[in-house]
Short mmCIF file of C-alpha atoms in Angstrom, two decimals:
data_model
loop_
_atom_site.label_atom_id
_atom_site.label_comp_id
_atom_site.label_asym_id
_atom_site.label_seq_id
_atom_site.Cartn_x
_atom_site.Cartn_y
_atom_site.Cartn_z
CA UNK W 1 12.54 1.64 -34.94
CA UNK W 2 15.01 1.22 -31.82
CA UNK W 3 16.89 3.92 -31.18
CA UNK W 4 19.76 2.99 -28.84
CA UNK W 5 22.30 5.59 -27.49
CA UNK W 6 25.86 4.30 -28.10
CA UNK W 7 27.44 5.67 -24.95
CA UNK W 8 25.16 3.41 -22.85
CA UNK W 9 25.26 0.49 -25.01
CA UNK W 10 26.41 -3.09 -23.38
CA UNK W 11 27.28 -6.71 -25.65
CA UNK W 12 23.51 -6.07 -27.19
CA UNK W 13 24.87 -2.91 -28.64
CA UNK W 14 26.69 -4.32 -32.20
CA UNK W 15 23.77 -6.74 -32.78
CA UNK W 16 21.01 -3.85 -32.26
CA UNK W 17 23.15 -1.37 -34.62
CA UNK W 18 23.60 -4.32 -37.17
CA UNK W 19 20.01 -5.18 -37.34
CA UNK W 20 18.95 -1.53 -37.39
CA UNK W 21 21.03 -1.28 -40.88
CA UNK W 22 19.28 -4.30 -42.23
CA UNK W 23 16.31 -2.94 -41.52
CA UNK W 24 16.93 0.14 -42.71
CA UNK W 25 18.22 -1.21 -46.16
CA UNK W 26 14.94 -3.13 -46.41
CA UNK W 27 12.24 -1.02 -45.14
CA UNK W 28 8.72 -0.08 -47.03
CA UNK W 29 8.27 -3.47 -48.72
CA UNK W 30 5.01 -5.73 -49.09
CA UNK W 31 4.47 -9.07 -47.87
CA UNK W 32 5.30 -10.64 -51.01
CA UNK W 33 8.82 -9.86 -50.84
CA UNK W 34 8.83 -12.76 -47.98
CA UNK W 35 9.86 -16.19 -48.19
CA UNK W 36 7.36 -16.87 -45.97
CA UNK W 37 3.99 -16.36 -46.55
CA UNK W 38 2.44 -17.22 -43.06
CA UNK W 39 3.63 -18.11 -39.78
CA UNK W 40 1.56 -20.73 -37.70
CA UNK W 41 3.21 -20.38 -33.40
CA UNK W 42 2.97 -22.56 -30.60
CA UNK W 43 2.86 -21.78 -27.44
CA UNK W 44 1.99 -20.35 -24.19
CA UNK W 45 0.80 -16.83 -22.55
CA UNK W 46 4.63 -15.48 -24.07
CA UNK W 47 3.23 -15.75 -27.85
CA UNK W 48 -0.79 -15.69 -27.09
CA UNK W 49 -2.68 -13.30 -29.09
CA UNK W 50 -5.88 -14.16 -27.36
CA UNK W 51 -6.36 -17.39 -27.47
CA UNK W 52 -7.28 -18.29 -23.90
CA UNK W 53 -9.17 -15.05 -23.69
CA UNK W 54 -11.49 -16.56 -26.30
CA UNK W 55 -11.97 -19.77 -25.00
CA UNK W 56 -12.24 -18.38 -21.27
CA UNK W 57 -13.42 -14.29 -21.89
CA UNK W 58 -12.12 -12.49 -18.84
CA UNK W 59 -9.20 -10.40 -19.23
CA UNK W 60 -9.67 -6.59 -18.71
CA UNK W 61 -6.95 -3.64 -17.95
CA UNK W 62 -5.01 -2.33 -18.29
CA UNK W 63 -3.53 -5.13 -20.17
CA UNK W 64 -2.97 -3.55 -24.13
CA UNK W 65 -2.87 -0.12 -23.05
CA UNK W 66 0.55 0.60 -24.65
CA UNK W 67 -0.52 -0.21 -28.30
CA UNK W 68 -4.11 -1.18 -28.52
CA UNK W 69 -5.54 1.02 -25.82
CA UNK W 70 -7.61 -2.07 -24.59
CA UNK W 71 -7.21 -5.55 -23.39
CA UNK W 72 -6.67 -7.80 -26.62
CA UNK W 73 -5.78 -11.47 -24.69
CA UNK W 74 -2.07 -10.46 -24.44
CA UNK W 75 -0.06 -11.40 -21.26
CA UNK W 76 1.94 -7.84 -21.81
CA UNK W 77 0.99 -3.99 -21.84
CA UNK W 78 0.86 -4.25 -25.87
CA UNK W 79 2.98 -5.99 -28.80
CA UNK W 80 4.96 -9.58 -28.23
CA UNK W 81 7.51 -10.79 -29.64
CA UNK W 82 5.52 -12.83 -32.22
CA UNK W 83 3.87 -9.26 -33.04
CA UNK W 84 6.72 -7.43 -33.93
CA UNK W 85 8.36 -10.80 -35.71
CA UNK W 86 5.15 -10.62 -37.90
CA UNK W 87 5.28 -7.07 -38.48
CA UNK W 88 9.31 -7.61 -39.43
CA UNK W 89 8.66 -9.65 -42.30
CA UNK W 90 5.42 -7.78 -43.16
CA UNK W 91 2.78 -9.96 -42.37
CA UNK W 92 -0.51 -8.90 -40.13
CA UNK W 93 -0.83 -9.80 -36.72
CA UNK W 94 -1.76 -13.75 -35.95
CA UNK W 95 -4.79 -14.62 -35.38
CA UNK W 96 -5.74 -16.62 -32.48
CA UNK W 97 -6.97 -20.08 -33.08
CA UNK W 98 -9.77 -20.14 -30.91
CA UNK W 99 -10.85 -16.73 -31.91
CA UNK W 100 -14.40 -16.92 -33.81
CA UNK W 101 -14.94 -13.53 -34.67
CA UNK W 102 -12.70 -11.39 -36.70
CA UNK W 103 -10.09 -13.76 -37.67
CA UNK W 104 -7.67 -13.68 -40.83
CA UNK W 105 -6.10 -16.87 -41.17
CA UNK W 106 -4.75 -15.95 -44.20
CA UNK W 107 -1.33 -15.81 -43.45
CA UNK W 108 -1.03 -17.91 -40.55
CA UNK W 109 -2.19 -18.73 -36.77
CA UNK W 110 -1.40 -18.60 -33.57
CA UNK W 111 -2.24 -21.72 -31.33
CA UNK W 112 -0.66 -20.58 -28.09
CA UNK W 113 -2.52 -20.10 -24.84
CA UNK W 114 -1.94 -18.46 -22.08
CA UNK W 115 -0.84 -21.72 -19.32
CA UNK W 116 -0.09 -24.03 -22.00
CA UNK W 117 2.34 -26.91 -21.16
CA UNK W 118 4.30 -28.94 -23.65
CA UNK W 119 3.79 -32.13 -21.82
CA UNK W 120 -0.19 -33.01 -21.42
CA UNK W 121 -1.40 -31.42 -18.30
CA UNK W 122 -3.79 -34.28 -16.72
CA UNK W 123 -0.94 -36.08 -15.38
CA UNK W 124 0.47 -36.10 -12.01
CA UNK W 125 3.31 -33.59 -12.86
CA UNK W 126 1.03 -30.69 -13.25
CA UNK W 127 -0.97 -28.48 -10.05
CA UNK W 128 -4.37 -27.27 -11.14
CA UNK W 129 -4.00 -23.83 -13.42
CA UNK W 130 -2.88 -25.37 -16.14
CA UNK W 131 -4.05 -24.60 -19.41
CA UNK W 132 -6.62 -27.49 -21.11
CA UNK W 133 -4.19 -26.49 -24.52
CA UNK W 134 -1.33 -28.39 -24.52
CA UNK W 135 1.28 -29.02 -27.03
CA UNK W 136 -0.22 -31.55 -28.64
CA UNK W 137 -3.86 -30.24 -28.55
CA UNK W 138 -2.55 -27.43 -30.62
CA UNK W 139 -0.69 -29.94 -33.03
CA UNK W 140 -3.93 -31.45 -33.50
CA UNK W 141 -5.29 -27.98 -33.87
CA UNK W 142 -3.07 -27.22 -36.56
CA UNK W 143 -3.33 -31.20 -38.29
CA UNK W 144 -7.49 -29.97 -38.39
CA UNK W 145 -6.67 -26.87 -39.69
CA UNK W 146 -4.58 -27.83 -42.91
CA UNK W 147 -7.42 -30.80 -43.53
CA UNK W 148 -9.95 -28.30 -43.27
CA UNK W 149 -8.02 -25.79 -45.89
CA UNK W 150 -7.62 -28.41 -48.37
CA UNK W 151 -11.03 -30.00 -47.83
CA UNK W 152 -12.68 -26.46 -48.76
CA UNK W 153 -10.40 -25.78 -51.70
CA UNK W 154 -10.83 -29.37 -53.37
CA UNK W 155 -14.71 -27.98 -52.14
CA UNK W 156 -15.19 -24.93 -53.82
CA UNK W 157 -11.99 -24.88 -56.36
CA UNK W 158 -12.30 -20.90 -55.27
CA UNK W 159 -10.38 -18.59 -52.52
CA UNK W 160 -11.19 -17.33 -49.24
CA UNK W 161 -10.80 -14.07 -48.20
CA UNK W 162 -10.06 -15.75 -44.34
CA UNK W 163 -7.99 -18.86 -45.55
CA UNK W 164 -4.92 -19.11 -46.96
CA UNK W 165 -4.04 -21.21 -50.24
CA UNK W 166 -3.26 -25.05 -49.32
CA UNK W 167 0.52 -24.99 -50.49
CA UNK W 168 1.27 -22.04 -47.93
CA UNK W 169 1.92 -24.73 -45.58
CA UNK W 170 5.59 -25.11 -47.45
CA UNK W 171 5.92 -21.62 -47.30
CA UNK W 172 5.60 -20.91 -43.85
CA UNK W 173 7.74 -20.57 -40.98
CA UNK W 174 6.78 -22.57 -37.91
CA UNK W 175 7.66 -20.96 -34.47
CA UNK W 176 7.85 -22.52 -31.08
CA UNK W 177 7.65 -20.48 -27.73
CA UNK W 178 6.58 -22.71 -24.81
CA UNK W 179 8.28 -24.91 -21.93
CA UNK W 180 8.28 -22.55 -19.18
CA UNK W 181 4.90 -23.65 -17.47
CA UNK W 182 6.26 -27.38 -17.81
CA UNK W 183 9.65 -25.89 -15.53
CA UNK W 184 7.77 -23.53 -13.33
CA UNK W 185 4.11 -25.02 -12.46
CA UNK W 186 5.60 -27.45 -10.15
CA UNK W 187 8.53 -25.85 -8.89
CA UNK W 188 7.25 -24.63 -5.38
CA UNK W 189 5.61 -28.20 -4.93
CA UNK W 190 8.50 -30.73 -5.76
CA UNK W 191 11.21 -28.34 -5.86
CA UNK W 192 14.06 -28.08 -9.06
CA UNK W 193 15.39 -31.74 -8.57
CA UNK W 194 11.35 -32.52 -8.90
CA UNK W 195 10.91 -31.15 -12.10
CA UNK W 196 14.27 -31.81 -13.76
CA UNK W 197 13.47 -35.62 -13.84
CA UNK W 198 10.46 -34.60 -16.82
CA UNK W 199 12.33 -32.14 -18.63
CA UNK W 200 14.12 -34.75 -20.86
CA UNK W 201 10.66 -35.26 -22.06
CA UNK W 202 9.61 -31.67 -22.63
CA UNK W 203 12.59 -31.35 -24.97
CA UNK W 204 11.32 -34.69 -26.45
CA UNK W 205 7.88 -33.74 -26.93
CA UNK W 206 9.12 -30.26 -28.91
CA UNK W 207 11.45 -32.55 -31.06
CA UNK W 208 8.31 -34.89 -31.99
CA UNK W 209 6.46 -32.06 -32.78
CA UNK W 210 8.35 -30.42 -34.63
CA UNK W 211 8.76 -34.05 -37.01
CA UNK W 212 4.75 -34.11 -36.73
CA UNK W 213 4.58 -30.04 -38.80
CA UNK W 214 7.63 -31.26 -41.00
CA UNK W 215 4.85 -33.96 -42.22
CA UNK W 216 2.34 -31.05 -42.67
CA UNK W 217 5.22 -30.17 -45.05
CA UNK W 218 6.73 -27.79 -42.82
CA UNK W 219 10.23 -26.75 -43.37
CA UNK W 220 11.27 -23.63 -41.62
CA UNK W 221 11.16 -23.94 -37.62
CA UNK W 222 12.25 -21.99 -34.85
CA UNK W 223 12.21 -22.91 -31.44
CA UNK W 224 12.77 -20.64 -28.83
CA UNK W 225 14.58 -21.43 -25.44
CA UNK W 226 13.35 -20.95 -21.96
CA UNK W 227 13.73 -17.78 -20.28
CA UNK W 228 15.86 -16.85 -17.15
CA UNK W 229 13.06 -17.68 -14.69
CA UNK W 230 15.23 -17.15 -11.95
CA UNK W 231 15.36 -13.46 -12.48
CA UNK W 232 11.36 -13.24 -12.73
CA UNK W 233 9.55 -11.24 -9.88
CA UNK W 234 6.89 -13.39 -9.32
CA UNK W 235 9.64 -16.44 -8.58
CA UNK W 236 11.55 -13.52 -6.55
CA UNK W 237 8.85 -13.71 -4.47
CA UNK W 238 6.97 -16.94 -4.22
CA UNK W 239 9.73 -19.50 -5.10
CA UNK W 240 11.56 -20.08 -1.10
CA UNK W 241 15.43 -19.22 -1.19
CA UNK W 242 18.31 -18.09 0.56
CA UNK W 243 20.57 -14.95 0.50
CA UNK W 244 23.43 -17.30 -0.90
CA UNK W 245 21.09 -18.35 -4.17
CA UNK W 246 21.01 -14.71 -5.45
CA UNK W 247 23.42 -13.39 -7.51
CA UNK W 248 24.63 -9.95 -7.65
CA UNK W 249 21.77 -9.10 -10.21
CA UNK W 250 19.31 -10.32 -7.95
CA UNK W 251 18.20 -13.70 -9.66
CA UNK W 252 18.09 -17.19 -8.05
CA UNK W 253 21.37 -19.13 -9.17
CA UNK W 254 20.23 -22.47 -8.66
CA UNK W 255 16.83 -21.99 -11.05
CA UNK W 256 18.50 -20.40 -13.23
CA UNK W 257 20.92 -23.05 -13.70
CA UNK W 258 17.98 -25.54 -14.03
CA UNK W 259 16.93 -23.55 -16.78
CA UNK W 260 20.57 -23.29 -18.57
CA UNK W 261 20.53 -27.05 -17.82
CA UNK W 262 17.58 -27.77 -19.65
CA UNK W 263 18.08 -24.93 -22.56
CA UNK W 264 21.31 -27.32 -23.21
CA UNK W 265 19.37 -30.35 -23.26
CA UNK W 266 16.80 -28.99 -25.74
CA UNK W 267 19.49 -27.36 -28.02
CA UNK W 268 21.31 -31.02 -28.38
CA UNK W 269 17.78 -32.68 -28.55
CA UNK W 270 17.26 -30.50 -31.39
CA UNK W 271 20.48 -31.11 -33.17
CA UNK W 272 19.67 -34.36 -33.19
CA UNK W 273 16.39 -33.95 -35.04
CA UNK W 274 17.44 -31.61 -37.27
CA UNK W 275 19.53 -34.75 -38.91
CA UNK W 276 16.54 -36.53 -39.23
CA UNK W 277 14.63 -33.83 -41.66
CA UNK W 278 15.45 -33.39 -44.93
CA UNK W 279 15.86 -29.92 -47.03
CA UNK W 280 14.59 -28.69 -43.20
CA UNK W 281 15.86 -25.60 -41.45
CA UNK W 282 15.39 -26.15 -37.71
CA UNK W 283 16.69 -23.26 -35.99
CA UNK W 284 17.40 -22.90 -31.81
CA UNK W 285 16.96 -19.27 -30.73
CA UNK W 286 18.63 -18.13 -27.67
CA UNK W 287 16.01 -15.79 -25.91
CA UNK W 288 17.43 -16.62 -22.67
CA UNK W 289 20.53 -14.81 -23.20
CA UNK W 290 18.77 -11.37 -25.04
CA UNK W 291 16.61 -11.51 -21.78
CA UNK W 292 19.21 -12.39 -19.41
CA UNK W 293 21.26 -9.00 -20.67
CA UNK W 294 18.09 -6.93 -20.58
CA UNK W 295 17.63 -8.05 -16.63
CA UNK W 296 21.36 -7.60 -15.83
CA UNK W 297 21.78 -4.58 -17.41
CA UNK W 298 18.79 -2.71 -18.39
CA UNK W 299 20.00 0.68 -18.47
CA UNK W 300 22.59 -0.19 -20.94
CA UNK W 301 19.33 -0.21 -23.33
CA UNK W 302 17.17 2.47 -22.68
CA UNK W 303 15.21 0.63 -19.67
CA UNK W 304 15.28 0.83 -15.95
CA UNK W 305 14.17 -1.77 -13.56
CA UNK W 306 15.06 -5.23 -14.52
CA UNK W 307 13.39 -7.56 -11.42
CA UNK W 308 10.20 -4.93 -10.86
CA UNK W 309 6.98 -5.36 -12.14
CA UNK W 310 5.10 -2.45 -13.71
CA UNK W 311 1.76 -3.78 -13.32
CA UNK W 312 1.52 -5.28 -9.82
CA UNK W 313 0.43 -4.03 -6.10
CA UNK W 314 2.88 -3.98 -2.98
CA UNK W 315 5.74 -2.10 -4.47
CA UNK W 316 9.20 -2.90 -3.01
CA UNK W 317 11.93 -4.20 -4.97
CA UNK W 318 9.58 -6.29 -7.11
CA UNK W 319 6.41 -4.79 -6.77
CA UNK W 320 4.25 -8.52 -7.24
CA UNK W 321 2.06 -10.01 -4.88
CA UNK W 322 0.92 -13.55 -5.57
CA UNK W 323 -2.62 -12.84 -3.87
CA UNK W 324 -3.40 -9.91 -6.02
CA UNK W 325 -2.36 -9.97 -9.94
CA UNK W 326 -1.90 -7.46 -12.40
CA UNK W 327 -5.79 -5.45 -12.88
CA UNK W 328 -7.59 -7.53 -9.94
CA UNK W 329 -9.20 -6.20 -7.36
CA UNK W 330 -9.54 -7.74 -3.62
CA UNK W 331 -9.85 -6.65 -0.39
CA UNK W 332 -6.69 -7.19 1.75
CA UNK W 333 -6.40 -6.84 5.41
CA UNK W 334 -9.63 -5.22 5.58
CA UNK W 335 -8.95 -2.42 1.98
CA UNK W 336 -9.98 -2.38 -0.82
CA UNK W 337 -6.63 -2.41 -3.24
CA UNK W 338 -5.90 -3.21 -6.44
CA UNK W 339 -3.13 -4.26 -9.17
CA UNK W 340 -2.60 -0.94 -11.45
CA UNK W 341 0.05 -0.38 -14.24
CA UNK W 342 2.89 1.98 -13.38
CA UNK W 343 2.39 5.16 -15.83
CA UNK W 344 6.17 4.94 -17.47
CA UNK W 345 6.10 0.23 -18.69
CA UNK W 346 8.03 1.43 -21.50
CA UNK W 347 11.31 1.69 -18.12
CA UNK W 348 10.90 -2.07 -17.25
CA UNK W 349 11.71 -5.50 -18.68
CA UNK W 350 8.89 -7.00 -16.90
CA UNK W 351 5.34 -6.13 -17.44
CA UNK W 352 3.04 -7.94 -14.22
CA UNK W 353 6.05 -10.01 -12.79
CA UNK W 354 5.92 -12.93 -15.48
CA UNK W 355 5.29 -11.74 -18.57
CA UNK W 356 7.60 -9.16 -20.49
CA UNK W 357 6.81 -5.38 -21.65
CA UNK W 358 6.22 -4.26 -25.27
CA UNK W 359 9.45 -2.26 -24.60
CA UNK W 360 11.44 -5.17 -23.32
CA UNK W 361 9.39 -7.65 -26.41
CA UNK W 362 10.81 -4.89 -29.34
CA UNK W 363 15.07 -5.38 -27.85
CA UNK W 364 14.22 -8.63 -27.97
CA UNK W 365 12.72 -9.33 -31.25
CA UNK W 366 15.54 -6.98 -32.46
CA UNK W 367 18.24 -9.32 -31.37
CA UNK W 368 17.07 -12.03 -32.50
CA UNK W 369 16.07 -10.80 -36.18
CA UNK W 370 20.09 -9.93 -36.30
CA UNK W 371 20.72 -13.41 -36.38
CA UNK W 372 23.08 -13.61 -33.96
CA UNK W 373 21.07 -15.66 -31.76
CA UNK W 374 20.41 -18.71 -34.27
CA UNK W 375 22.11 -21.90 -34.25
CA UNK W 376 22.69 -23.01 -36.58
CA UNK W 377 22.72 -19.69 -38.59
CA UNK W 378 19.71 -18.66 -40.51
CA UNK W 379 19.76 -15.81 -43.43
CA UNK W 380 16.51 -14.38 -42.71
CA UNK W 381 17.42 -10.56 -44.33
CA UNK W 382 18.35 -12.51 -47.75
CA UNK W 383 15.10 -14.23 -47.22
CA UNK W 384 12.55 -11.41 -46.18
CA UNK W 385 12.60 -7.67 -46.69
CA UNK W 386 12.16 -6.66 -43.64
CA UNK W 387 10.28 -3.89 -42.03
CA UNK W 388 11.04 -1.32 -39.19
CA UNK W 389 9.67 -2.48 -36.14
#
């Protein structure tokens, strides 16, 4: 559980305290007292549970080594926000799609990858790095998945102890966490004015998508906005700028008013699909603003660097260098030097300069579970007993 100290509290301080009496009303429950039985995500590296890692096995330290103690194909030094959501409403971690061994699908899974992209990535708008996974690859993932749940029931007319029932798919909430390789994978080629001509169909895409699970028989979704990118050490660093672009917390103005931009587009898109589903909740959760607070002001909540990597080599005011990533080893300018983890990740908001810390993934998750951050507004306490996080 978050413990916050009132004195340093900022505007995150009534919807922390709120949400820390919900929980604490509806603590030590199973599962079963849930709504929702499962939760399938989409995404990219900000929801992956390993997914990439198990298509492309790689990733070492000292990724995990907050909560697992070992690298476990999260972009973070332990739990995500997906993680703690899951553990919330009392459900296990998500398995990763693409994970062969040791999956429980039982109650869900997780089709984000790290680089995913909501628009397909062998068109001309995408540089090379970008995830084979796309939006709609997972989609179909998930289409295969419920045909191959039902095909094994009608099968066997028995249960498996790694699949879940075929009418969980009604019971399930359906979360959405990706767009931000679509804004930033391009922006140091063809600049914000470059990428803001696609972004209508990003939001597009999300909204078809989203029609596509409600024909699964989806009926619970929650899509989740982009982040302030602008205030992201890697883009500190790499993405070119002038004294007169930063702001007095130290983020670029003009990307971050891309992303508000486009978080407005994808909010109305949204509204304007949620019309077209019936008996549907489609929910649009504000991360960008829980984040945005935690960067501005991240002493207010028990952290203390809000632009500075932990994991990262160079130090400085951002501590990220472009040619040598979090854990990687090179030799540069004749050393050997690598990427380590500060000792103390549980300080900063940012864990390797793009990707956020367990720490700053529990606030979050926090916030949002208050409710205060839905729109339209979505009951989840009356809905799930939910668990300390």
């Amino acid at each position: 559980m978050i413990v916050l100290s009132i004195a340093t509290l900022s505007p995150l301080k009534p919807l922390l305290m709120v949400f820390a009496v919900i929980l604490t009303t509806w603590s030590g429950v199973s599962c079963s007292e849930c709504e929702f039985q499962a939760i399938f995500n989409f995404g990219d590296s900000n929801s992956d549970t390993g997914g990439f890692w198990a298509a492309f096995p790689a990733q070492s330290g000292p990724f995990g080594m907050t909560h697992f103690g070992r690298p476990t194909g999260r972009a973070s030094d332990g739990r995500l926000v997906i993680d703690f959501l899951a553990e919330a409403v009392g459900l296990p971690f998500l398995s990763p799609y693409l994970q062969s061994i040791g999956s429980d699908y039982r109650h869900g899974a997780n089709y984000a990858t790290l680089a995913s992209t909501v628009l397909l990535p062998n068109t001309s708008l995408f540089v090379t790095g970008i995830s084979p996974f796309s939006l709609a690859i997972q989609l179909n993932q998930m289409k295969d998945f419920k045909e191959r749940v039902v095909q094994f029931h009608s099968a066997s007319h028995g249960t498996s102890n790694l699949l879940p029932s075929p009418n969980i798919f009604g019971k399930s909430l359906y979360t959405l966490y990706i767009g931000q390789n679509d804004f930033t994978g391009n922006l140091a080629a063809i600049g914000i004015d470059g990428v803001k001509q696609y972004l209508p169909q990003v939001a597009n895409q999300i909204a078809y998508t989203i029609k596509e699970l409600y024909a699964l028989g989806g009926r619970t979704f929650w899509v989740l906005n982009l982040a302030p990118v602008g205030c992201y050490p890697s883009f500190l660093v790499e993405l070119s700028h002038n004294s007169s672009d930063v702001d007095r917390f130290g983020c670029l103005i003009s990307y971050n008013k891309a992303v508000v931009d486009y978080n407005n587009m994808l909010e109305e898109t949204l509204s304007q699909t949620r019309e077209a589903l019936m008996n549907a909740s489609l929910i649009y959760v504000d991360i960008h603003s829980i984040l945005l607070e935690l960067i501005q002001h991240p002493t207010h909540h028990g952290l203390k660097y809000g632009t500075k990597a932990c994991c990262g080599h160079g130090g400085g005011a951002y501590n990220f260098n472009p040619k040598l990533m979090c854990g990687n080893t090179k030799v540069i300018n004749g050393r050997r030097a690598t990427a380590t983890a500060c000792t103390d990740p549980n300080k900063y908001v940012s864990w390797d300069g793009i990707h956020t810390t367990e720490a700053a993934n529990k606030l979050i998750t926090s916030a949002i579970l208050n409710g205060s951050y839905f729109d339209p507004p979505f009951p989840l306490h009356r809905l799930c007993r939910l668990h300390h996080i």
